[in-house]
CSV table of C-alpha atoms and ligand atoms in Angstrom, one decimal:
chain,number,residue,atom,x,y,z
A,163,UNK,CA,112.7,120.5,123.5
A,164,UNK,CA,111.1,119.6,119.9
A,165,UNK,CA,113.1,116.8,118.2
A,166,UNK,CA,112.2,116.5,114.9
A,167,UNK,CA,112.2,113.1,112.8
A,168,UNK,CA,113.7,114.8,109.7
A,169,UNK,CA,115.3,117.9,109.1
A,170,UNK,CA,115.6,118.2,105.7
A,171,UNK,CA,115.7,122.2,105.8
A,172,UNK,CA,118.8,122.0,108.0
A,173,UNK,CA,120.4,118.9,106.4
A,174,UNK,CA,120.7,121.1,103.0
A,175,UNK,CA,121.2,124.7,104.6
A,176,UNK,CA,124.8,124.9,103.2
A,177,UNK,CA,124.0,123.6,99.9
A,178,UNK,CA,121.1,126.1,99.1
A,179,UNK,CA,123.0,128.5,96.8
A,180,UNK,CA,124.6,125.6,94.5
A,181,UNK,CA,121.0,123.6,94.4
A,182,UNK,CA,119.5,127.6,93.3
A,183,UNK,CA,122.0,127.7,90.3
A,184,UNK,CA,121.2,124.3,89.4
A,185,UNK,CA,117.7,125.8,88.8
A,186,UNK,CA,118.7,129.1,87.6
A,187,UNK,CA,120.4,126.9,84.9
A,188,UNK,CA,117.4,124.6,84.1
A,189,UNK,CA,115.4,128.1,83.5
A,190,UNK,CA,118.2,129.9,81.6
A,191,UNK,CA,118.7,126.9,79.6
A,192,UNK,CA,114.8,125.2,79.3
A,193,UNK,CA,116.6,122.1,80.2
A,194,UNK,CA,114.1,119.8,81.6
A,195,UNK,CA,114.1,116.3,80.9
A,196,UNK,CA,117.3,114.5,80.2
A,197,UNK,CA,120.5,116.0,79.1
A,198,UNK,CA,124.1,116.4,80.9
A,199,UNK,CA,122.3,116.7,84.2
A,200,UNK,CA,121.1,113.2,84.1
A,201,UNK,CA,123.9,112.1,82.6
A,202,UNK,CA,125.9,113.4,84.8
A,203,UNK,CA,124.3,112.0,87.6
A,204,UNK,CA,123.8,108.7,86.3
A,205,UNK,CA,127.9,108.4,85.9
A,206,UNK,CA,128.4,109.7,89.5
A,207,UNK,CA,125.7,107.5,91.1
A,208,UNK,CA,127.3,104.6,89.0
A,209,UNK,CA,130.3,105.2,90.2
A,210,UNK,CA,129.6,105.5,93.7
A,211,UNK,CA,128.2,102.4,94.0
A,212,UNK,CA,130.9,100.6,92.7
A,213,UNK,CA,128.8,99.5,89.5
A,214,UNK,CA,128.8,99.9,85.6
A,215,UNK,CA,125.8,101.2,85.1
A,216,UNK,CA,123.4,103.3,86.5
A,217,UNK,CA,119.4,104.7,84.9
A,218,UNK,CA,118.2,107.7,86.1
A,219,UNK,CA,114.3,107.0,86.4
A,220,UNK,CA,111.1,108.8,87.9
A,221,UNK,CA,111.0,107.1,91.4
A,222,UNK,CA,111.9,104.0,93.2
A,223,UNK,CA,108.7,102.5,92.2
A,224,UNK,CA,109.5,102.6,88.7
A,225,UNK,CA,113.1,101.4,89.5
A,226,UNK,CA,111.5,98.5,91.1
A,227,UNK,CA,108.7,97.8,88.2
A,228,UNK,CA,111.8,98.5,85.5
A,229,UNK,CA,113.9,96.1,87.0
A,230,UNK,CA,111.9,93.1,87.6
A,231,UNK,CA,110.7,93.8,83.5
A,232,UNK,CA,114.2,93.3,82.5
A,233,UNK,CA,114.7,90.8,84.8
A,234,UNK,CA,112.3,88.9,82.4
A,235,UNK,CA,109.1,88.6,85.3
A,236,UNK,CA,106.3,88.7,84.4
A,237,UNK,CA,102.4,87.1,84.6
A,238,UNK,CA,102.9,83.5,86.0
A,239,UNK,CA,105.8,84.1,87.9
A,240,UNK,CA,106.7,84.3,91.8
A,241,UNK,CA,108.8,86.7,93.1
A,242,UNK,CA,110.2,86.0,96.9
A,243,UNK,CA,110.5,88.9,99.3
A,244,UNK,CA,109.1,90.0,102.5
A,245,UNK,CA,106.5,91.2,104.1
A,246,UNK,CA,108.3,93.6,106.3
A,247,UNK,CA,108.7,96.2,103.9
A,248,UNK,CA,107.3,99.5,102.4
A,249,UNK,CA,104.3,98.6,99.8
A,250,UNK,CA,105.9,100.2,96.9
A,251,UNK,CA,108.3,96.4,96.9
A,252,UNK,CA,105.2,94.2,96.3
A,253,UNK,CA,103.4,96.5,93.8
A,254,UNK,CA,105.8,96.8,91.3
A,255,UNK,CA,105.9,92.8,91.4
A,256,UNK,CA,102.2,92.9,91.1
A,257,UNK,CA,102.5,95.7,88.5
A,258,UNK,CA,104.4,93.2,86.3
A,259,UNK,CA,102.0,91.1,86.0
A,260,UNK,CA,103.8,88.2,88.8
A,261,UNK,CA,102.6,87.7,92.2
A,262,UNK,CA,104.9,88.2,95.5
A,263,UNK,CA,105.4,85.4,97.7
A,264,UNK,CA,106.7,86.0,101.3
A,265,UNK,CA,109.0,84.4,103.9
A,266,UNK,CA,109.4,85.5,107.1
A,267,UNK,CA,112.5,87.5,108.6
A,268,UNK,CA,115.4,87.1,110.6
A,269,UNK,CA,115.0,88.0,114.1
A,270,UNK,CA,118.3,89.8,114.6
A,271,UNK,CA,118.6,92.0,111.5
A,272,UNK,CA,114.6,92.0,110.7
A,273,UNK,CA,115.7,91.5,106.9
A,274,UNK,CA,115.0,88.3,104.8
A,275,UNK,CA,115.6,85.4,106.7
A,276,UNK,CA,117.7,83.4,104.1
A,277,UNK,CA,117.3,79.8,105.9
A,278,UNK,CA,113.0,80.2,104.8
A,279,UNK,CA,114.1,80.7,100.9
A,280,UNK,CA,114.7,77.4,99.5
A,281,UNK,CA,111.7,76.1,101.1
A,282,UNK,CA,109.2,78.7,99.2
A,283,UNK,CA,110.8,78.3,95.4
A,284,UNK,CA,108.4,76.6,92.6
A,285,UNK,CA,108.9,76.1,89.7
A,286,UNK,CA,106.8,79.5,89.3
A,287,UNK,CA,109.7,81.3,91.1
A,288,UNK,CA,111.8,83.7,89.1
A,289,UNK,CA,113.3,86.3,91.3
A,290,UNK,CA,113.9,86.9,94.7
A,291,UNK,CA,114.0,90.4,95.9
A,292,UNK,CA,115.8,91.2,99.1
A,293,UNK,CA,115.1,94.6,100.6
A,294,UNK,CA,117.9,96.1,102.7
A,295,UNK,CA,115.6,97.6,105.5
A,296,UNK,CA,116.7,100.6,107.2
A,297,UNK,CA,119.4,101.1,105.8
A,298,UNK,CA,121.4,97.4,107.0
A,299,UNK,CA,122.0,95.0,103.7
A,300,UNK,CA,120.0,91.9,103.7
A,301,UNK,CA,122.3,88.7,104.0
A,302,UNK,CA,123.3,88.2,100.5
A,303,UNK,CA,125.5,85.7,100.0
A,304,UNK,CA,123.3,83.2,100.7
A,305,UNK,CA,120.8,84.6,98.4
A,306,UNK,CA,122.8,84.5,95.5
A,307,UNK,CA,124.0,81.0,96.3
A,308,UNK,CA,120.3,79.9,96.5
A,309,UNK,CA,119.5,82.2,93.3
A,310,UNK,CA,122.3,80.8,91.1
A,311,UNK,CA,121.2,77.3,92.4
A,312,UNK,CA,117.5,77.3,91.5
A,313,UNK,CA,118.6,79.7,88.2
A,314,UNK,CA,116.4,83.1,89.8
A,315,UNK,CA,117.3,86.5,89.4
A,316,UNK,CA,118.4,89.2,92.3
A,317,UNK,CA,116.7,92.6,92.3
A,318,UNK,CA,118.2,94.5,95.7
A,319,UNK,CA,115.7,97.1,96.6
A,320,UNK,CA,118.5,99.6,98.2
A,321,UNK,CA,115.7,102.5,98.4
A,322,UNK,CA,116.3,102.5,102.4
A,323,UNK,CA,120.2,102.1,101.7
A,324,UNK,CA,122.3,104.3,99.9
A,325,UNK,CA,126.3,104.1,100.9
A,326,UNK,CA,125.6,101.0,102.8
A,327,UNK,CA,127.9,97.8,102.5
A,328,UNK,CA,128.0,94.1,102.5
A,329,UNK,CA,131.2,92.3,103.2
A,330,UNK,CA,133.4,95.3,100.5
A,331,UNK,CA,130.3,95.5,98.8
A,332,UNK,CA,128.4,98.5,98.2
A,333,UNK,CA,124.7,97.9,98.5
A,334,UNK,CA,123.0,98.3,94.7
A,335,UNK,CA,126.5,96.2,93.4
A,336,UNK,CA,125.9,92.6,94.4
A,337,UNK,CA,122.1,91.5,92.9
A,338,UNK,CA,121.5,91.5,89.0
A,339,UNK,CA,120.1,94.4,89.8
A,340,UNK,CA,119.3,97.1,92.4
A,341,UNK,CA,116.6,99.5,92.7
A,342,UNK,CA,117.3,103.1,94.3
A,343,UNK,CA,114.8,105.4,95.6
A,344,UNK,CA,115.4,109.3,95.8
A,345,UNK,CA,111.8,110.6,97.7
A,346,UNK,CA,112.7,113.3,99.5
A,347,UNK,CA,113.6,111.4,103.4
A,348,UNK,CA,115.5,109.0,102.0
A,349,UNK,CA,119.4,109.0,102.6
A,350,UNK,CA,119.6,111.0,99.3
A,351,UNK,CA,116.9,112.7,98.6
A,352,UNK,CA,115.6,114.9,95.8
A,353,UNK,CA,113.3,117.6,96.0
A,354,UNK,CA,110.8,115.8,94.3
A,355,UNK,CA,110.2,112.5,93.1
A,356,UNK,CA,113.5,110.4,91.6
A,357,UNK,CA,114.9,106.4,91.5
A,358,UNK,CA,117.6,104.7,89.8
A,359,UNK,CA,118.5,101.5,88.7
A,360,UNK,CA,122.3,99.7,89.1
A,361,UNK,CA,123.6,96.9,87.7
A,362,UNK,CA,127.1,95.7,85.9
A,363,UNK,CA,125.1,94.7,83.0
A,364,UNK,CA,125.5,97.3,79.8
A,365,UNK,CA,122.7,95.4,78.1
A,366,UNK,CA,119.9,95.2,81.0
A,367,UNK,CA,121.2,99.0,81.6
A,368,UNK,CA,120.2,100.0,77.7
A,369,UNK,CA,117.0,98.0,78.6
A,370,UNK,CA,115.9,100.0,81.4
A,371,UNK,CA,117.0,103.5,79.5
A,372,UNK,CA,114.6,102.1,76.7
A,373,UNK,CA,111.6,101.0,78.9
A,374,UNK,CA,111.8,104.3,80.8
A,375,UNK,CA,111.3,106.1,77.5
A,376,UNK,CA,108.7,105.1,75.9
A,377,UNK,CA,111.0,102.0,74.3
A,378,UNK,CA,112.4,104.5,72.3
A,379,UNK,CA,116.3,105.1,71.9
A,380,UNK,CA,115.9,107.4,69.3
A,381,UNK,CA,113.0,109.7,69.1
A,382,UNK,CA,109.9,108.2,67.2
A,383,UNK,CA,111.2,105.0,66.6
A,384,UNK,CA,109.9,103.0,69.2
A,385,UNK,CA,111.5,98.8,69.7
A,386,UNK,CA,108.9,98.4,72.5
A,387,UNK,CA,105.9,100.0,74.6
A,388,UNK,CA,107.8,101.7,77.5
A,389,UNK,CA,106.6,104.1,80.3
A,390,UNK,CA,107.4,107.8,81.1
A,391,UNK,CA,109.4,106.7,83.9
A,392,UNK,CA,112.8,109.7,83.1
A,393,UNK,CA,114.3,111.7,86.2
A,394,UNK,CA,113.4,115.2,85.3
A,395,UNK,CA,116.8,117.2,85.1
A,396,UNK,CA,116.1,120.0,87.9
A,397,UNK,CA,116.7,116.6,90.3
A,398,UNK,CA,119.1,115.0,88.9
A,399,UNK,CA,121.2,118.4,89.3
A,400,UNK,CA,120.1,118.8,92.8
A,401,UNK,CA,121.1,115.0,93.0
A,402,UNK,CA,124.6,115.3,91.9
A,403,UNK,CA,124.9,118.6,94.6
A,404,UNK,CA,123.3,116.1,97.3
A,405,UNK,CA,125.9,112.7,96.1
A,406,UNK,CA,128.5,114.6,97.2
A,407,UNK,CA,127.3,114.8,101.2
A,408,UNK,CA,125.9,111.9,101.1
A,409,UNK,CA,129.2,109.8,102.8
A,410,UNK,CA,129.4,112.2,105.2
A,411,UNK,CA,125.8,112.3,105.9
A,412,UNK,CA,126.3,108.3,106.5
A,413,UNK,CA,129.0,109.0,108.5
A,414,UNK,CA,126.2,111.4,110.9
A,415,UNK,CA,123.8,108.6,110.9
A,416,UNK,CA,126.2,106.2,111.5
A,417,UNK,CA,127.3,107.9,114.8
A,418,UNK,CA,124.3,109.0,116.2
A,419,UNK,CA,123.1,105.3,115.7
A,420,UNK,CA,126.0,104.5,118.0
A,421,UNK,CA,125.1,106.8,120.2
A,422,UNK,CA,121.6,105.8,120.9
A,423,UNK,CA,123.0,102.2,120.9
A,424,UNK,CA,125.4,102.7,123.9
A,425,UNK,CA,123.0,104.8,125.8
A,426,UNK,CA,119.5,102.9,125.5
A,427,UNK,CA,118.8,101.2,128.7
A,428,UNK,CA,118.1,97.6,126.9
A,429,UNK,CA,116.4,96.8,130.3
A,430,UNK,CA,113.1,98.4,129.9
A,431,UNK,CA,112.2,95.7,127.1
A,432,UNK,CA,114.0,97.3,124.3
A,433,UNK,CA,115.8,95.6,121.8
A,434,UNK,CA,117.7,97.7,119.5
A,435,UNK,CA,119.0,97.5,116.1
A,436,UNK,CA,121.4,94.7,115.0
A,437,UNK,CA,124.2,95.2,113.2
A,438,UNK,CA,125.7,92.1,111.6
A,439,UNK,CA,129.8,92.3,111.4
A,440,UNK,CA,129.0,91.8,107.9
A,441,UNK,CA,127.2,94.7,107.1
A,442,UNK,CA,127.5,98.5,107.7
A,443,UNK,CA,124.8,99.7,107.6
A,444,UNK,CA,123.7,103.5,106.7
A,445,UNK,CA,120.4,103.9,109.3
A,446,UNK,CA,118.2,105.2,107.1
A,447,UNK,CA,115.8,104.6,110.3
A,448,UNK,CA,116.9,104.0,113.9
A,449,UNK,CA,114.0,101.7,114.6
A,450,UNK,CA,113.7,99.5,118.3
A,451,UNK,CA,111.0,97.3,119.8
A,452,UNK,CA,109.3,98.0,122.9
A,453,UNK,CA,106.5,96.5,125.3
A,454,UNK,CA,103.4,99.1,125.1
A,455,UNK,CA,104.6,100.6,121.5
A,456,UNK,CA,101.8,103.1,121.4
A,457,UNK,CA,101.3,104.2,124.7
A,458,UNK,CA,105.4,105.0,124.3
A,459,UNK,CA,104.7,106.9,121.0
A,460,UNK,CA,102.2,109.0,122.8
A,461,UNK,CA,104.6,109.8,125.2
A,462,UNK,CA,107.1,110.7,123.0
A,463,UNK,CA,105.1,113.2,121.4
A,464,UNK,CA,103.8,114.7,124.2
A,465,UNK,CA,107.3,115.2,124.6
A,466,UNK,CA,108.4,117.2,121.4
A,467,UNK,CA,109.8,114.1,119.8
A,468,UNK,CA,108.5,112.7,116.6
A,469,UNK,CA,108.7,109.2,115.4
A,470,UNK,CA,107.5,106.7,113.2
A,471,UNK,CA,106.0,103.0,112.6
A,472,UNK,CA,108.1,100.9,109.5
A,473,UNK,CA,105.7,100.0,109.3
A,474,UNK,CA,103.0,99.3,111.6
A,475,UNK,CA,101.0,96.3,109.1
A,476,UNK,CA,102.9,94.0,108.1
A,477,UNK,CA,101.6,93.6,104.0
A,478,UNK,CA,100.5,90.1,104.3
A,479,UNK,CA,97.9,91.4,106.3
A,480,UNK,CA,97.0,94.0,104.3
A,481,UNK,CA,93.8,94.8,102.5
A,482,UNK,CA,95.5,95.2,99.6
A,483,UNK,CA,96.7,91.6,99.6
A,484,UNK,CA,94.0,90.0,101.3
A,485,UNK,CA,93.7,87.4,97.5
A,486,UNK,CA,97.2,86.0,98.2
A,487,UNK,CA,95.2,84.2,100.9
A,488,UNK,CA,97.7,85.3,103.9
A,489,UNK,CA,96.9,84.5,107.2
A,490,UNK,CA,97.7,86.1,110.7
A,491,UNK,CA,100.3,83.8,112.4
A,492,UNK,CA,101.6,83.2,109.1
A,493,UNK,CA,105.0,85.2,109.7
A,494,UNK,CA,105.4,85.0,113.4
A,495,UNK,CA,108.8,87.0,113.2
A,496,UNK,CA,107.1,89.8,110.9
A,497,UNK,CA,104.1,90.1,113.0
A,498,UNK,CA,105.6,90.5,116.7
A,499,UNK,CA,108.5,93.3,115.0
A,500,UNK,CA,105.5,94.9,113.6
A,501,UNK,CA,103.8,95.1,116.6
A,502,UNK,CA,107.0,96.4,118.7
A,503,UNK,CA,108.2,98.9,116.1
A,504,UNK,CA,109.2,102.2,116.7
A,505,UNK,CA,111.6,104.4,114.1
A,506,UNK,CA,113.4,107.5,116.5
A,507,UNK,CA,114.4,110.8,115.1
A,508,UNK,CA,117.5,109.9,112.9
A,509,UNK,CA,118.8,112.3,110.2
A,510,UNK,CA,122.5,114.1,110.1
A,511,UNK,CA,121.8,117.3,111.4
A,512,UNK,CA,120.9,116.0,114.9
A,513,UNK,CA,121.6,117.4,118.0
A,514,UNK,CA,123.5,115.6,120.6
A,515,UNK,CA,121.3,117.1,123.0
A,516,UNK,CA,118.7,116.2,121.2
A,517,UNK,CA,119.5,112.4,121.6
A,518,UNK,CA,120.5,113.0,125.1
A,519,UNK,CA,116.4,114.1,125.6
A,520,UNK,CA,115.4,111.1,123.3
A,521,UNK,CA,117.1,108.8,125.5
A,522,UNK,CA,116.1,110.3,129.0
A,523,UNK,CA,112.3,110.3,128.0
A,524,UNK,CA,112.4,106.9,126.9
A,525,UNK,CA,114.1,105.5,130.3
A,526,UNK,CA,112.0,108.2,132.5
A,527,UNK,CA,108.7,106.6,130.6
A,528,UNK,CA,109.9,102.9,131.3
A,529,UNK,CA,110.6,103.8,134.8
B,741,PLP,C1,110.9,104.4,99.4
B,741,PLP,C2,110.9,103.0,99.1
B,741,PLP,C3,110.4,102.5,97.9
B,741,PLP,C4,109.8,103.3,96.8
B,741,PLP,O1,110.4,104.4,96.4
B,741,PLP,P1,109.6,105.6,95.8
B,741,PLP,O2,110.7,106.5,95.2
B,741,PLP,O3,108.8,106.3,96.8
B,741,PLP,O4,108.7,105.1,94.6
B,741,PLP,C5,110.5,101.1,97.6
B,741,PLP,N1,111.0,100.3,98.6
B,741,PLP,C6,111.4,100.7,99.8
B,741,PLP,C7,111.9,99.7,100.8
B,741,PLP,C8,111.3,102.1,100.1
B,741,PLP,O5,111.7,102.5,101.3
């Protein structure tokens, strides 16, 4: 049996015919960049999560890099997050001109461990950015109590968590600001590159729709240098066909999740994914930690099952970051997940066969 990681193709079968008018209409019409589309989606994405505004932007990377810009960092400043994260996190803090600090993670939920906050804040520290991994919101309560205490901003990057909640919060409603990313695998993807930012400010909101145009609000008259950093219209139609699955999709995730959960054999070494009672999370990856990682991903795909490393090198010890002077041993937490890590096939159109055969070859392999 071949169990794919992703199955994009499958996920949007019954969608196909609305998604080809949306670019029947961008043809007919020569509508391209900005316009009701974006609009459009901008309201519904808002609206979903629970949040005043939202800004339609060219990928998660510039939602990141916008973000942080209004959030007023910039050269000379820290900004707290993790090392257990995709790179795209750290380099739109570098991009700004600040430098990322890290702290090491929680053991249960692998997201920021809140307790190792307080003790990395200086007086060059201006945001903290909290990335809810997988799809599971990082604690946040705690981080806005530390953040309103030392006067730091919160950027969420929710580009792994679409639909998922803290406490009754939706994830992208509780930081200044959140960052959403829309690549292709992601919970809701586009068919192409797309990001957005939320927040329940109207003036960082008009901000971000300023620095993502050139600084311009209207055409030619230009408050501030900006970036071409707009959604293109052909995905932010396909984006507003895709919002409307995307609960139900969730839902999917949620229950095969449960399923692999209940029938892993946490004997063999495994530990699985954490939940907090807190948080419900939306799995944008089903990822475990096991003794003999690789030799079990080889297995695996000798099998017919694909999976992945999130990620593999933790980015203190990164090549790319070897002048922030990070040392191995430095995160002891982040290291040993790292080296555990494996992400199983988890997308909405799974089969529950399909996780049936995941499950037996992992207990035959451990046998
Ligand atoms: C995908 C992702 C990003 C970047 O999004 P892009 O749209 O690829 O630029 C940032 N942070 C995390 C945690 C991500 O998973």
């Amino acid at each position: 049996m071949q169990v794919p990681f992703l199955d994009i193709v499958a996920q949007d079968k019954p969608l196909k015919n609305e998604i080809l008018k949306v670019i029947d209409q961008a043809i007919d019409k020569a509508d391209f960049i900005g316009g009701p589309n974006v609009s459009g989606f901008e309201k519904d994405f808002a609206s979903f999560c629970e949040v005043g505004y939202c800004v339609a932007v060219g990928s998660g990377t510039d939602a990141l890099r916008f973000a942080l810009m209004v959030a007023g960092v910039g050269p000379g400043h820290d900004v707290i997050t993790v090392a257990h994260t995709f790179i795209a996190t750290t380099e739109a803090i570098s991009q700004v001109g600040a430098r990322p600090v890290f702290v090491d993670i929680d053991p249960r939920t692998w997201n920021i461990d809140v307790t190792r906050i307080e003790s990395a804040i200086t007086d060059r520290t201006r945001a903290i950015v909290p990335v809810h991994l997988y799809g599971q919101p990082a604690d946040m309560e705690p981080i806005k109590t530390i953040a309103a205490k030392h006067d730091l901003m919160v950027i969420e990057d929710a580009c792994q968590a679409h639909g998922a909640r803290y406490q009754s919060e939706m994830a992208g409603s509780i930081g200044d600001l959140a960052c959403f990313s829309f690549y292709p695998g992601k919970n809701l993807g586009a068919y192409g590159e797309a990001g957005a930012v939320t927040t329940h400010s109207r003036q960082m909101a008009e901000q971000i729709a300023k620095i993502r145009d050139h600084g311009q609000r209207v055409k030619y008259h230009h408050d501030l240098e900006g970036f071409n950093g707009r959604m293109d219209a052909i995905q932010a139609g396909i984006l507003q066909v895709k919002l409307k699955k995307l609960a139900h999709w969730n839902d999917a995730r949620r229950h095969y999740a449960k399923q692999y959960s209940e029938l892993l054999n946490c004997k063999n070494g495994l530990t699985l994914p954490t939940e907090l009672p807190t948080c419900r999370s939306v799995y944008h990856l089903y990822v475990i930690t096991v003794d003999n990682r690789d030799a079990l991903q080889a297995y695996l795909a000798e099998k017919g099952i694909a999976t992945g490393l999130h990620y593999p090198v933790p980015l203190h010890l990164q090549k790319a970051y070897r002048h922030l002077g990070y040392q191995k041993g430095d995160f002891p937490v982040t290291e040993k997940v790292a080296a555990g890590l494996i992400s199983l096939p988890m997308h909405p159109v799974l089969e529950p066969e399909q996780i049936q055969y995941v499950i037996d070859c992992i207990n035959e392999f451990y046998r």
